[in-house]
Amino acid sequence: MHISAKADYATRALLELAREPARPLTCEAIASSQRIPFRFLKSVVGELRRAGLVRSQRGCEGGYWLGRPAEEITLLDVSRVVDGELLTLRGEALAALDYPGAASALPEVWRRIEADAAAVLRAVTVASLLPVPAGDGPAGKGAA
């Protein structure tokens, strides 16, 4: 499975936005913080905005915010928005893949791998990837 730079950058941008949900962040700030090429990030954030995963406001007080709660954005959502199909074979979707003869069982293996990968990505939300603030985690409770 190939994880694209777009999916990686999109997820990292969403994590930055989720870390500070009370204020908008600019693409410049996100690019700098995550060491992502600004022009590429600007394009990726545009795709996230069109899909409703982020919202934007222009102007000196503007920037980007999450389009919905971080608990509701999964890595599967992000991957599908920026890359489309989760897995492809030579650029083609796996749904209609069919091989003759001795290889006839192989397409089902590829589809199972895609389904398993989708299940993992669906189970991980942006919120679940955020670091736990000091004092909020198990080690921080009751610690002196």
mmCIF file of C-alpha atoms in Angstrom:
data_model
loop_
_atom_site.group_PDB
_atom_site.id
_atom_site.type_symbol
_atom_site.label_atom_id
_atom_site.label_comp_id
_atom_site.label_asym_id
_atom_site.label_seq_id
_atom_site.Cartn_x
_atom_site.Cartn_y
_atom_site.Cartn_z
ATOM 1 C CA MET A 1 0.000 0.000 0.000
ATOM 2 C CA HIS A 2 1.302 3.416 -0.916
ATOM 3 C CA ILE A 3 0.534 6.362 1.378
ATOM 4 C CA SER A 4 0.665 9.469 -0.764
ATOM 5 C CA ALA A 5 2.345 12.714 0.223
ATOM 6 C CA LYS A 6 -1.066 14.343 -0.215
ATOM 7 C CA ALA A 7 -2.680 12.066 2.379
ATOM 8 C CA ASP A 8 0.223 12.553 4.780
ATOM 9 C CA TYR A 9 0.236 16.354 4.391
ATOM 10 C CA ALA A 10 -3.558 16.575 4.623
ATOM 11 C CA THR A 11 -3.584 14.587 7.861
ATOM 12 C CA ARG A 12 -0.767 16.648 9.349
ATOM 13 C CA ALA A 13 -2.601 19.868 8.438
ATOM 14 C CA LEU A 14 -5.799 18.602 10.067
ATOM 15 C CA LEU A 15 -3.855 17.683 13.199
ATOM 16 C CA GLU A 16 -2.462 21.214 13.409
ATOM 17 C CA LEU A 17 -5.962 22.636 13.047
ATOM 18 C CA ALA A 18 -7.349 20.235 15.664
ATOM 19 C CA ARG A 19 -4.588 21.115 18.116
ATOM 20 C CA GLU A 20 -5.751 24.741 18.228
ATOM 21 C CA PRO A 21 -9.442 24.703 17.310
ATOM 22 C CA ALA A 22 -10.236 28.111 18.846
ATOM 23 C CA ARG A 23 -8.211 30.117 16.348
ATOM 24 C CA PRO A 24 -7.727 29.965 12.592
ATOM 25 C CA LEU A 25 -4.376 28.922 11.199
ATOM 26 C CA THR A 26 -2.890 30.066 7.913
ATOM 27 C CA CYS A 27 -1.386 27.699 5.404
ATOM 28 C CA GLU A 28 1.922 29.457 6.011
ATOM 29 C CA ALA A 29 1.775 28.625 9.724
ATOM 30 C CA ILE A 30 0.825 24.994 9.071
ATOM 31 C CA ALA A 31 3.495 24.584 6.393
ATOM 32 C CA SER A 32 6.139 26.052 8.674
ATOM 33 C CA SER A 33 5.115 24.016 11.715
ATOM 34 C CA GLN A 34 4.975 20.724 9.801
ATOM 35 C CA ARG A 35 7.810 21.458 7.330
ATOM 36 C CA ILE A 36 5.501 20.922 4.368
ATOM 37 C CA PRO A 37 6.030 22.699 1.011
ATOM 38 C CA PHE A 38 3.648 25.686 1.122
ATOM 39 C CA ARG A 39 2.381 25.490 -2.487
ATOM 40 C CA PHE A 40 1.619 21.804 -2.221
ATOM 41 C CA LEU A 41 -0.119 22.311 1.133
ATOM 42 C CA LYS A 42 -2.230 25.151 -0.279
ATOM 43 C CA SER A 43 -3.538 22.783 -2.969
ATOM 44 C CA VAL A 44 -4.217 19.989 -0.464
ATOM 45 C CA VAL A 45 -6.046 22.323 1.931
ATOM 46 C CA GLY A 46 -8.181 23.482 -1.004
ATOM 47 C CA GLU A 47 -9.279 19.877 -1.560
ATOM 48 C CA LEU A 48 -10.043 19.491 2.151
ATOM 49 C CA ARG A 49 -12.105 22.698 2.055
ATOM 50 C CA ARG A 50 -14.115 21.590 -0.969
ATOM 51 C CA ALA A 51 -14.874 18.308 0.842
ATOM 52 C CA GLY A 52 -15.986 20.128 3.998
ATOM 53 C CA LEU A 53 -13.172 18.825 6.213
ATOM 54 C CA VAL A 54 -11.907 22.380 6.692
ATOM 55 C CA ARG A 55 -13.532 25.770 6.436
ATOM 56 C CA SER A 56 -11.870 29.065 5.666
ATOM 57 C CA GLN A 57 -12.218 32.779 6.180
ATOM 58 C CA ARG A 58 -10.411 35.461 4.204
ATOM 59 C CA GLY A 59 -8.874 38.581 5.613
ATOM 60 C CA CYS A 60 -6.387 39.571 8.297
ATOM 61 C CA GLU A 61 -8.304 37.563 10.901
ATOM 62 C CA GLY A 62 -8.747 34.687 8.494
ATOM 63 C CA GLY A 63 -7.307 31.267 8.048
ATOM 64 C CA TYR A 64 -8.513 27.695 8.306
ATOM 65 C CA TRP A 65 -10.481 25.752 10.930
ATOM 66 C CA LEU A 66 -11.736 22.194 10.989
ATOM 67 C CA GLY A 67 -14.968 21.819 9.057
ATOM 68 C CA ARG A 68 -16.331 19.330 11.576
ATOM 69 C CA PRO A 69 -15.202 17.995 14.960
ATOM 70 C CA ALA A 70 -11.867 16.174 15.007
ATOM 71 C CA GLU A 71 -13.672 13.167 16.539
ATOM 72 C CA GLU A 72 -15.705 12.856 13.324
ATOM 73 C CA ILE A 73 -12.839 13.009 10.812
ATOM 74 C CA THR A 74 -11.238 9.629 10.123
ATOM 75 C CA LEU A 75 -8.063 8.854 8.256
ATOM 76 C CA LEU A 76 -10.257 7.046 5.741
ATOM 77 C CA ASP A 77 -12.132 10.313 5.098
ATOM 78 C CA VAL A 78 -8.850 12.127 4.516
ATOM 79 C CA SER A 79 -7.426 9.451 2.243
ATOM 80 C CA ARG A 80 -10.554 9.262 0.111
ATOM 81 C CA VAL A 81 -10.779 13.064 -0.221
ATOM 82 C CA VAL A 82 -7.228 13.550 -1.451
ATOM 83 C CA ASP A 83 -6.529 10.240 -3.199
ATOM 84 C CA GLY A 84 -9.892 8.774 -4.212
ATOM 85 C CA GLU A 85 -9.664 4.986 -4.206
ATOM 86 C CA LEU A 86 -7.802 3.530 -1.250
ATOM 87 C CA LEU A 87 -6.037 0.822 -3.247
ATOM 88 C CA THR A 88 -5.702 0.526 -6.981
ATOM 89 C CA LEU A 89 -3.969 -1.855 -9.308
ATOM 90 C CA ARG A 90 -2.181 -0.007 -12.088
ATOM 91 C CA GLY A 91 -4.482 2.936 -11.379
ATOM 92 C CA GLU A 92 -7.707 0.925 -11.616
ATOM 93 C CA ALA A 93 -10.212 0.296 -8.817
ATOM 94 C CA LEU A 94 -10.295 -3.244 -7.454
ATOM 95 C CA ALA A 95 -14.080 -3.698 -7.515
ATOM 96 C CA ALA A 96 -14.300 -5.002 -11.085
ATOM 97 C CA LEU A 97 -10.927 -6.771 -11.152
ATOM 98 C CA ASP A 98 -11.218 -10.277 -12.600
ATOM 99 C CA TYR A 99 -8.484 -12.751 -13.582
ATOM 100 C CA PRO A 100 -8.891 -15.971 -15.541
ATOM 101 C CA GLY A 101 -7.751 -19.468 -14.660
ATOM 102 C CA ALA A 102 -5.120 -20.068 -12.006
ATOM 103 C CA ALA A 103 -5.148 -16.406 -10.854
ATOM 104 C CA SER A 104 -8.924 -16.214 -10.419
ATOM 105 C CA ALA A 105 -8.713 -16.079 -6.582
ATOM 106 C CA LEU A 106 -6.151 -13.254 -6.505
ATOM 107 C CA PRO A 107 -8.516 -10.266 -6.963
ATOM 108 C CA GLU A 108 -10.385 -11.266 -3.805
ATOM 109 C CA VAL A 109 -7.112 -11.120 -1.842
ATOM 110 C CA TRP A 110 -6.483 -7.583 -3.099
ATOM 111 C CA ARG A 111 -10.060 -6.589 -2.172
ATOM 112 C CA ARG A 112 -9.667 -8.076 1.339
ATOM 113 C CA ILE A 113 -6.455 -6.091 1.827
ATOM 114 C CA GLU A 114 -8.301 -2.939 0.761
ATOM 115 C CA ALA A 115 -11.195 -3.700 3.145
ATOM 116 C CA ASP A 116 -8.816 -4.352 6.042
ATOM 117 C CA ALA A 117 -6.880 -1.144 5.361
ATOM 118 C CA ALA A 118 -10.160 0.798 5.175
ATOM 119 C CA ALA A 119 -11.242 -0.653 8.534
ATOM 120 C CA VAL A 120 -7.994 0.469 10.187
ATOM 121 C CA LEU A 121 -8.205 3.968 8.696
ATOM 122 C CA ARG A 122 -11.911 4.256 9.575
ATOM 123 C CA ALA A 123 -11.103 3.460 13.225
ATOM 124 C CA VAL A 124 -8.549 6.267 13.588
ATOM 125 C CA THR A 125 -9.823 9.820 14.005
ATOM 126 C CA VAL A 126 -7.892 13.061 13.914
ATOM 127 C CA ALA A 127 -8.780 13.563 17.585
ATOM 128 C CA SER A 128 -7.342 10.162 18.545
ATOM 129 C CA LEU A 129 -3.949 11.158 17.112
ATOM 130 C CA LEU A 130 -3.584 14.339 19.144
ATOM 131 C CA PRO A 131 -1.107 14.198 22.007
ATOM 132 C CA VAL A 132 -2.694 14.082 25.459
ATOM 133 C CA PRO A 133 -1.911 17.334 27.325
ATOM 134 C CA ALA A 134 0.319 16.939 30.379
ATOM 135 C CA GLY A 135 -1.766 16.142 33.441
ATOM 136 C CA ASP A 136 -4.659 14.719 31.410
ATOM 137 C CA GLY A 137 -3.264 11.261 30.703
ATOM 138 C CA PRO A 138 -3.039 8.277 33.063
ATOM 139 C CA ALA A 139 0.455 9.274 34.211
ATOM 140 C CA GLY A 140 -0.721 12.819 34.948
ATOM 141 C CA LYS A 141 -3.666 11.865 37.163
ATOM 142 C CA GLY A 142 -2.729 11.998 40.779
ATOM 143 C CA ALA A 143 0.954 12.404 39.955
ATOM 144 C CA ALA A 144 2.880 14.666 42.298
#
